[in-house]
Amino acid sequence: MPVLTTDAESETGIPKSLSNEPPSETMEEIEHTCPQPRLTLTAPAPFADETSCQCQAPHEKLTIAQARLGTPVDRPVRVYADGIFDLFHSGHARALMQAKTLFPNSYLLVGVCSDDLTHKFKGFTVMNEAERYEALRHCRYVDEVIRDAPWTLTPEFLEKHKIDFVAHDDIPYSSAGSDDVYKHIKEAGMFVPTQRTEGISTSDIITRIVRDYDVYARRNLQRGYTAKELNVSFINEKKYRFQNQVDKMKEKVKNVEEKSKEFVNRVEEKSHDLIQKWEEKSREFIGNFLELFGPDGAWKQMFQERSSRMLQALSPKQSPVSSPTRSRSPSRSPSPTFPWLPNKSSPPSSPKAASASISSMSEGDEDEK
């Protein structure tokens, strides 16, 4: 494994060249005891002052090509990323994800600057340093958090934490009287660029809040915050509360309109259904009526049959006046004649004649006896 030469250093003291010559002094081989990347996400990342690298083995300088091949196999590649990380968002997480996945076996150290340094060189922050430290500890890509990180990286800091490479976006970062605070890191071959996430940054989030300040002030007043906590004047407080009341009334009116529209729609749907059912039932009723009472309906036929029966019952047919004479068969004997029966064709003309006929009938009976 190539080792550092003592005379190859930049102006800042950061080694920048490698030598294949072994060191003159013979040293016993010491096993690396550097912390390994986190394998479980059930606990937050530790702070550097709680678990610093106490490895006594020589920390050889690596090139980017060597690190991408996965060497050395006995220790992880220690990658450092620093920043303010105010209002920790997806852009921060993506940058740390890129730093973590630069090499096959990376140990990601994240340095977070304190409030004093940040307020001095960049400006006021929304979150204080303790909140920003905790936000980084709970990011899945972070293996170790370094509190109160320096604004400009020094050789002593790099040596103390045994840093192999520094990851940051490639845009020159002008601050603290320097055109690029990472210039000496780039010259030493220890800089690995990452890509910024467009459309999201802490400044953008703060700009949104400032632009819609009235909306968020009214929102927090409605949620119970006091005007003093929001730094709102008495007049603005009354204005915001009045606007909240107006918005509530508008919301109620909107809800009533929506409910009334829903009710009207339901009534229309039900009316359409009722009309459709009524039309179907009316067609069925008319068809049944025509079947019963139409020109050829069953009711008419039934009425005609019953009326004919009634007529037959009320006026039976008369027997014919003259019937044709039947030829008597020779086997039949002539019907007997009864002289005592009166002749139907010649009724008695008077009561005297009737009594005379009756008396003659009685005499005839006596003679027969």
Short mmCIF file of C-alpha atoms in Angstrom, two decimals:
data_model
loop_
_atom_site.label_atom_id
_atom_site.label_comp_id
_atom_site.label_asym_id
_atom_site.label_seq_id
_atom_site.Cartn_x
_atom_site.Cartn_y
_atom_site.Cartn_z
CA MET A 1 0.00 0.00 0.00
CA PRO A 2 1.47 3.41 -0.93
CA VAL A 3 2.26 5.68 2.00
CA LEU A 4 2.70 9.41 2.45
CA THR A 5 6.04 11.06 1.97
CA THR A 6 7.10 13.67 4.48
CA ASP A 7 8.22 16.29 1.94
CA ALA A 8 5.16 16.27 -0.32
CA GLU A 9 2.81 18.79 1.31
CA SER A 10 0.84 21.78 0.10
CA GLU A 11 1.16 25.23 1.57
CA THR A 12 -1.53 24.39 4.11
CA GLY A 13 0.22 21.22 5.22
CA ILE A 14 -2.18 18.79 3.55
CA PRO A 15 -0.27 15.92 1.85
CA LYS A 16 -0.84 15.88 -1.91
CA SER A 17 1.43 13.19 -3.36
CA LEU A 18 1.99 9.51 -2.86
CA SER A 19 5.14 7.39 -2.81
CA ASN A 20 5.58 3.70 -3.39
CA GLU A 21 8.66 3.60 -1.18
CA PRO A 22 8.08 2.07 2.22
CA PRO A 23 8.95 4.12 5.31
CA SER A 24 12.52 3.89 6.54
CA GLU A 25 11.50 2.90 10.03
CA THR A 26 10.19 -0.60 10.48
CA MET A 27 6.81 -0.70 12.15
CA GLU A 28 4.85 -3.61 13.44
CA GLU A 29 1.64 -4.27 11.56
CA ILE A 30 -1.24 -2.85 13.57
CA GLU A 31 -4.81 -3.83 12.91
CA HIS A 32 -7.28 -1.07 12.05
CA THR A 33 -9.94 -0.37 14.67
CA CYS A 34 -11.78 2.43 12.87
CA PRO A 35 -15.56 2.59 13.49
CA GLN A 36 -17.59 0.72 10.91
CA PRO A 37 -20.65 2.08 9.07
CA ARG A 38 -23.98 1.71 10.82
CA LEU A 39 -25.74 -1.54 10.04
CA THR A 40 -28.89 -0.79 12.03
CA LEU A 41 -31.19 2.23 12.00
CA THR A 42 -32.85 1.65 15.36
CA ALA A 43 -30.71 4.32 17.05
CA PRO A 44 -29.48 7.77 15.98
CA ALA A 45 -25.95 8.35 14.77
CA PRO A 46 -23.43 9.04 17.56
CA PHE A 47 -21.52 12.28 18.09
CA ALA A 48 -17.81 12.32 17.26
CA ASP A 49 -16.80 13.27 20.79
CA GLU A 50 -18.62 10.19 22.06
CA THR A 51 -17.05 7.70 19.65
CA SER A 52 -13.90 9.18 18.13
CA CYS A 53 -11.56 7.13 15.98
CA GLN A 54 -8.84 5.78 18.32
CA CYS A 55 -7.23 3.59 15.66
CA GLN A 56 -3.41 3.47 16.04
CA ALA A 57 -2.74 1.88 12.65
CA PRO A 58 -1.18 4.10 9.98
CA HIS A 59 -3.86 5.85 7.94
CA GLU A 60 -2.61 5.64 4.37
CA LYS A 61 -3.61 8.26 1.84
CA LEU A 62 -6.01 6.99 -0.81
CA THR A 63 -6.78 8.18 -4.29
CA ILE A 64 -10.32 8.39 -5.62
CA ALA A 65 -9.63 5.52 -8.02
CA GLN A 66 -8.36 3.31 -5.20
CA ALA A 67 -11.35 4.12 -3.03
CA ARG A 68 -13.78 3.29 -5.84
CA LEU A 69 -12.15 -0.13 -6.19
CA GLY A 70 -13.08 -0.88 -2.59
CA THR A 71 -9.57 -0.68 -1.07
CA PRO A 72 -8.50 -0.84 1.64
CA VAL A 73 -10.43 -3.90 2.75
CA ASP A 74 -9.52 -3.62 6.42
CA ARG A 75 -11.16 -0.23 7.03
CA PRO A 76 -13.92 1.93 5.51
CA VAL A 77 -13.25 5.03 3.44
CA ARG A 78 -13.90 8.02 5.73
CA VAL A 79 -15.87 10.70 3.88
CA TYR A 80 -16.57 14.10 5.41
CA ALA A 81 -19.45 16.47 4.54
CA ASP A 82 -20.17 19.72 6.35
CA GLY A 83 -22.81 22.40 6.32
CA ILE A 84 -25.33 24.43 8.30
CA PHE A 85 -28.32 22.13 7.68
CA ASP A 86 -30.89 24.68 8.82
CA LEU A 87 -34.48 23.53 8.27
CA PHE A 88 -33.21 20.10 7.25
CA HIS A 89 -34.92 19.17 3.96
CA SER A 90 -34.74 16.72 1.07
CA GLY A 91 -31.92 18.63 -0.63
CA HIS A 92 -29.70 18.04 2.41
CA ALA A 93 -30.68 14.37 2.54
CA ARG A 94 -29.91 13.85 -1.15
CA ALA A 95 -26.47 15.44 -0.79
CA LEU A 96 -25.66 13.17 2.16
CA MET A 97 -26.96 10.16 0.25
CA GLN A 98 -24.56 10.96 -2.60
CA ALA A 99 -21.65 11.36 -0.18
CA LYS A 100 -22.51 8.05 1.48
CA THR A 101 -22.65 6.14 -1.81
CA LEU A 102 -19.50 7.56 -3.41
CA PHE A 103 -17.50 4.43 -2.57
CA PRO A 104 -18.38 0.79 -1.90
CA ASN A 105 -17.50 0.98 1.82
CA SER A 106 -17.95 4.53 3.13
CA TYR A 107 -18.10 5.91 6.66
CA LEU A 108 -19.86 9.29 6.49
CA LEU A 109 -18.90 11.97 9.00
CA VAL A 110 -21.05 15.12 8.95
CA GLY A 111 -19.79 18.35 10.44
CA VAL A 112 -22.34 20.92 11.64
CA CYS A 113 -21.23 24.49 12.32
CA SER A 114 -22.23 26.19 15.56
CA ASP A 115 -24.57 29.15 15.91
CA ASP A 116 -21.70 31.57 16.54
CA LEU A 117 -19.85 30.69 13.34
CA THR A 118 -23.01 30.57 11.26
CA HIS A 119 -24.32 33.93 12.49
CA LYS A 120 -20.90 35.44 11.89
CA PHE A 121 -20.24 34.21 8.35
CA LYS A 122 -23.67 33.39 6.89
CA GLY A 123 -26.52 34.85 8.91
CA PHE A 124 -29.24 34.06 11.40
CA THR A 125 -30.71 30.57 11.44
CA VAL A 126 -34.25 29.36 12.11
CA MET A 127 -33.10 26.32 14.11
CA ASN A 128 -30.50 26.55 16.83
CA GLU A 129 -27.39 24.38 16.82
CA ALA A 130 -28.81 21.71 19.13
CA GLU A 131 -31.83 21.23 16.87
CA ARG A 132 -29.60 21.05 13.81
CA TYR A 133 -27.34 18.47 15.47
CA GLU A 134 -30.31 16.28 16.31
CA ALA A 135 -31.73 16.58 12.79
CA LEU A 136 -28.48 15.17 11.34
CA ARG A 137 -28.31 12.36 13.87
CA HIS A 138 -31.60 10.98 12.61
CA CYS A 139 -30.64 10.90 8.94
CA ARG A 140 -30.15 7.31 7.78
CA TYR A 141 -27.03 8.08 5.71
CA VAL A 142 -25.05 9.63 8.58
CA ASP A 143 -22.64 7.46 10.58
CA GLU A 144 -21.22 10.17 12.86
CA VAL A 145 -21.97 13.82 13.65
CA ILE A 146 -19.22 16.33 14.46
CA ARG A 147 -20.50 19.25 16.52
CA ASP A 148 -19.02 22.76 16.24
CA ALA A 149 -17.30 21.95 12.94
CA PRO A 150 -14.77 24.52 11.63
CA TRP A 151 -15.79 26.94 8.90
CA THR A 152 -12.56 26.23 7.00
CA LEU A 153 -11.00 22.77 7.18
CA THR A 154 -7.53 22.62 8.64
CA PRO A 155 -4.87 19.86 8.40
CA GLU A 156 -5.20 19.25 12.13
CA PHE A 157 -8.94 18.69 11.82
CA LEU A 158 -8.48 16.31 8.87
CA GLU A 159 -5.79 14.36 10.73
CA LYS A 160 -7.75 14.22 13.97
CA HIS A 161 -10.78 12.62 12.31
CA LYS A 162 -8.70 10.62 9.78
CA ILE A 163 -10.68 12.03 6.84
CA ASP A 164 -9.95 10.56 3.40
CA PHE A 165 -12.22 12.73 1.25
CA VAL A 166 -14.47 15.79 1.53
CA ALA A 167 -17.82 15.77 -0.29
CA HIS A 168 -19.60 18.97 -1.32
CA ASP A 169 -21.18 20.48 -4.43
CA ASP A 170 -18.65 21.80 -6.94
CA ILE A 171 -19.86 25.42 -6.91
CA PRO A 172 -17.14 27.68 -5.43
CA TYR A 173 -18.18 28.62 -1.88
CA SER A 174 -16.96 32.15 -1.22
CA SER A 175 -16.88 33.01 2.46
CA ALA A 176 -14.60 34.20 5.24
CA GLY A 177 -12.51 36.31 2.84
CA SER A 178 -11.89 33.39 0.44
CA ASP A 179 -13.15 32.85 -3.07
CA ASP A 180 -13.59 29.14 -2.32
CA VAL A 181 -13.19 27.64 1.15
CA TYR A 182 -12.62 24.21 -0.44
CA LYS A 183 -9.85 25.34 -2.77
CA HIS A 184 -7.01 23.77 -0.78
CA ILE A 185 -9.01 20.53 -0.45
CA LYS A 186 -9.45 20.38 -4.22
CA GLU A 187 -5.73 21.01 -4.77
CA ALA A 188 -4.86 18.14 -2.42
CA GLY A 189 -7.03 15.72 -4.43
CA MET A 190 -9.37 15.08 -1.51
CA PHE A 191 -12.48 16.78 -2.91
CA VAL A 192 -15.35 14.68 -4.32
CA PRO A 193 -18.21 16.69 -5.88
CA THR A 194 -21.91 16.04 -5.30
CA GLN A 195 -24.94 17.43 -7.15
CA ARG A 196 -27.29 20.03 -5.73
CA THR A 197 -31.04 19.41 -5.74
CA GLU A 198 -32.73 22.13 -7.75
CA GLY A 199 -35.86 23.81 -6.45
CA ILE A 200 -35.26 23.22 -2.75
CA SER A 201 -33.03 25.03 -0.28
CA THR A 202 -33.25 26.63 3.13
CA SER A 203 -33.31 30.09 1.54
CA ASP A 204 -36.21 29.07 -0.70
CA ILE A 205 -38.22 27.81 2.27
CA ILE A 206 -37.61 31.03 4.22
CA THR A 207 -38.60 33.04 1.13
CA ARG A 208 -41.92 31.21 0.96
CA ILE A 209 -42.63 31.97 4.61
CA VAL A 210 -41.73 35.65 4.26
CA ARG A 211 -43.77 36.00 1.07
CA ASP A 212 -46.87 34.52 2.72
CA TYR A 213 -46.20 35.97 6.15
CA ASP A 214 -49.79 37.15 6.71
CA VAL A 215 -51.17 33.69 5.91
CA TYR A 216 -48.87 31.95 8.38
CA ALA A 217 -49.40 34.62 11.06
CA ARG A 218 -53.18 34.18 10.80
CA ARG A 219 -52.73 30.40 10.79
CA ASN A 220 -50.75 30.44 14.04
CA LEU A 221 -53.07 32.95 15.70
CA GLN A 222 -55.95 30.61 14.88
CA ARG A 223 -54.01 27.71 16.42
CA GLY A 224 -53.58 29.46 19.75
CA TYR A 225 -50.32 31.39 19.49
CA THR A 226 -50.34 34.87 21.01
CA ALA A 227 -49.55 38.09 19.19
CA LYS A 228 -46.52 38.52 21.42
CA GLU A 229 -45.13 35.12 20.45
CA LEU A 230 -45.60 36.00 16.77
CA ASN A 231 -44.24 39.54 17.21
CA VAL A 232 -47.46 40.96 15.78
CA SER A 233 -48.75 44.42 16.67
CA PHE A 234 -52.14 45.01 18.27
CA ILE A 235 -53.66 46.43 15.09
CA ASN A 236 -52.35 43.58 12.92
CA GLU A 237 -53.61 41.06 15.44
CA LYS A 238 -57.15 42.46 15.21
CA LYS A 239 -56.88 42.57 11.43
CA TYR A 240 -55.73 38.97 11.24
CA ARG A 241 -58.44 37.78 13.61
CA PHE A 242 -61.11 39.62 11.60
CA GLN A 243 -59.77 38.05 8.41
CA ASN A 244 -59.94 34.65 10.08
CA GLN A 245 -63.60 35.25 10.96
CA VAL A 246 -64.32 36.32 7.39
CA ASP A 247 -62.60 33.21 6.08
CA LYS A 248 -64.67 31.05 8.43
CA MET A 249 -67.88 32.64 7.15
CA LYS A 250 -66.77 32.11 3.57
CA GLU A 251 -65.98 28.51 4.35
CA LYS A 252 -69.42 28.02 5.92
CA VAL A 253 -71.14 29.60 2.93
CA LYS A 254 -69.09 27.43 0.62
CA ASN A 255 -70.03 24.33 2.58
CA VAL A 256 -73.72 25.28 2.49
CA GLU A 257 -73.53 25.84 -1.27
CA GLU A 258 -71.84 22.50 -1.80
CA LYS A 259 -74.38 20.71 0.38
CA SER A 260 -77.28 22.45 -1.40
CA LYS A 261 -75.82 21.45 -4.76
CA GLU A 262 -75.52 17.88 -3.57
CA PHE A 263 -79.13 17.97 -2.33
CA VAL A 264 -80.39 19.37 -5.64
CA ASN A 265 -78.43 16.75 -7.55
CA ARG A 266 -79.90 14.00 -5.39
CA VAL A 267 -83.43 15.36 -5.87
CA GLU A 268 -82.89 15.52 -9.62
CA GLU A 269 -81.60 11.97 -9.70
CA LYS A 270 -84.54 10.74 -7.63
CA SER A 271 -87.03 12.71 -9.76
CA HIS A 272 -85.57 11.20 -12.91
CA ASP A 273 -85.85 7.76 -11.37
CA LEU A 274 -89.47 8.42 -10.31
CA ILE A 275 -90.43 9.75 -13.74
CA GLN A 276 -88.83 6.77 -15.42
CA LYS A 277 -90.60 4.34 -13.11
CA TRP A 278 -93.91 6.20 -13.60
CA GLU A 279 -93.53 5.98 -17.37
CA GLU A 280 -92.83 2.27 -17.16
CA LYS A 281 -95.79 1.68 -14.83
CA SER A 282 -98.09 3.85 -16.96
CA ARG A 283 -97.20 1.90 -20.10
CA GLU A 284 -97.89 -1.32 -18.23
CA PHE A 285 -101.21 0.03 -16.88
CA ILE A 286 -102.35 1.24 -20.31
CA GLY A 287 -101.45 -2.10 -21.87
CA ASN A 288 -103.37 -4.01 -19.24
CA PHE A 289 -106.36 -1.66 -19.64
CA LEU A 290 -106.40 -2.13 -23.40
CA GLU A 291 -106.19 -5.88 -23.00
CA LEU A 292 -109.28 -5.79 -20.77
CA PHE A 293 -111.39 -2.97 -22.25
CA GLY A 294 -110.09 -2.57 -25.79
CA PRO A 295 -112.02 -3.39 -29.00
CA ASP A 296 -110.86 -6.98 -28.85
CA GLY A 297 -110.43 -7.12 -25.11
CA ALA A 298 -111.24 -9.99 -22.85
CA TRP A 299 -113.83 -7.93 -20.95
CA LYS A 300 -115.89 -7.32 -24.09
CA GLN A 301 -115.94 -10.99 -24.98
CA MET A 302 -116.88 -11.89 -21.41
CA PHE A 303 -119.65 -9.26 -21.44
CA GLN A 304 -121.04 -10.53 -24.72
CA GLU A 305 -121.07 -14.14 -23.50
CA ARG A 306 -122.83 -13.22 -20.25
CA SER A 307 -125.35 -10.97 -22.00
CA SER A 308 -126.24 -13.73 -24.47
CA ARG A 309 -126.73 -16.17 -21.61
CA MET A 310 -128.96 -13.72 -19.80
CA LEU A 311 -131.03 -13.15 -22.94
CA GLN A 312 -131.41 -16.87 -23.43
CA ALA A 313 -132.47 -17.29 -19.83
CA LEU A 314 -134.99 -14.43 -19.98
CA SER A 315 -136.56 -15.33 -23.40
CA PRO A 316 -136.39 -19.08 -24.26
CA LYS A 317 -137.06 -20.17 -27.83
CA GLN A 318 -140.78 -21.04 -28.75
CA SER A 319 -141.67 -24.45 -30.22
CA PRO A 320 -142.62 -24.44 -33.92
CA VAL A 321 -146.34 -24.03 -34.76
CA SER A 322 -146.56 -26.85 -37.29
CA SER A 323 -144.25 -29.74 -37.16
CA PRO A 324 -143.87 -32.18 -40.01
CA THR A 325 -145.96 -35.36 -39.76
CA ARG A 326 -144.06 -38.33 -38.78
CA SER A 327 -144.74 -41.61 -40.59
CA ARG A 328 -145.96 -44.15 -38.18
CA SER A 329 -144.10 -47.33 -38.13
CA PRO A 330 -146.17 -50.47 -38.66
CA SER A 331 -145.04 -51.97 -35.39
CA ARG A 332 -146.58 -49.20 -33.38
CA SER A 333 -150.28 -49.51 -32.47
CA PRO A 334 -152.52 -46.55 -32.85
CA SER A 335 -152.85 -44.44 -29.78
CA PRO A 336 -156.03 -45.18 -27.83
CA THR A 337 -158.87 -42.80 -27.79
CA PHE A 338 -160.60 -41.77 -24.62
CA PRO A 339 -164.15 -40.60 -25.29
CA TRP A 340 -164.61 -39.20 -21.83
CA LEU A 341 -161.79 -36.67 -22.30
CA PRO A 342 -162.95 -33.39 -23.63
CA ASN A 343 -161.91 -32.31 -27.01
CA LYS A 344 -159.16 -29.77 -26.73
CA SER A 345 -159.94 -28.31 -30.01
CA SER A 346 -163.64 -27.58 -29.12
CA PRO A 347 -164.01 -26.22 -25.60
CA PRO A 348 -167.49 -25.95 -24.07
CA SER A 349 -169.38 -22.95 -25.17
CA SER A 350 -171.24 -22.38 -21.86
CA PRO A 351 -171.29 -23.59 -18.25
CA LYS A 352 -174.50 -25.59 -18.89
CA ALA A 353 -172.86 -27.50 -21.64
CA ALA A 354 -169.87 -28.16 -19.43
CA SER A 355 -172.06 -29.61 -16.69
CA ALA A 356 -173.93 -31.74 -19.23
CA SER A 357 -170.71 -33.17 -20.52
CA ILE A 358 -169.54 -33.97 -17.01
CA SER A 359 -172.79 -35.78 -16.23
CA SER A 360 -172.63 -37.80 -19.39
CA MET A 361 -169.07 -38.78 -18.47
CA SER A 362 -170.26 -40.02 -15.08
CA GLU A 363 -173.06 -42.07 -16.66
CA GLY A 364 -170.64 -43.68 -18.97
CA ASP A 365 -168.48 -44.71 -16.08
CA GLU A 366 -171.43 -46.35 -14.34
CA ASP A 367 -172.34 -48.33 -17.44
CA GLU A 368 -168.82 -49.71 -17.66
CA LYS A 369 -169.02 -50.88 -14.09
#
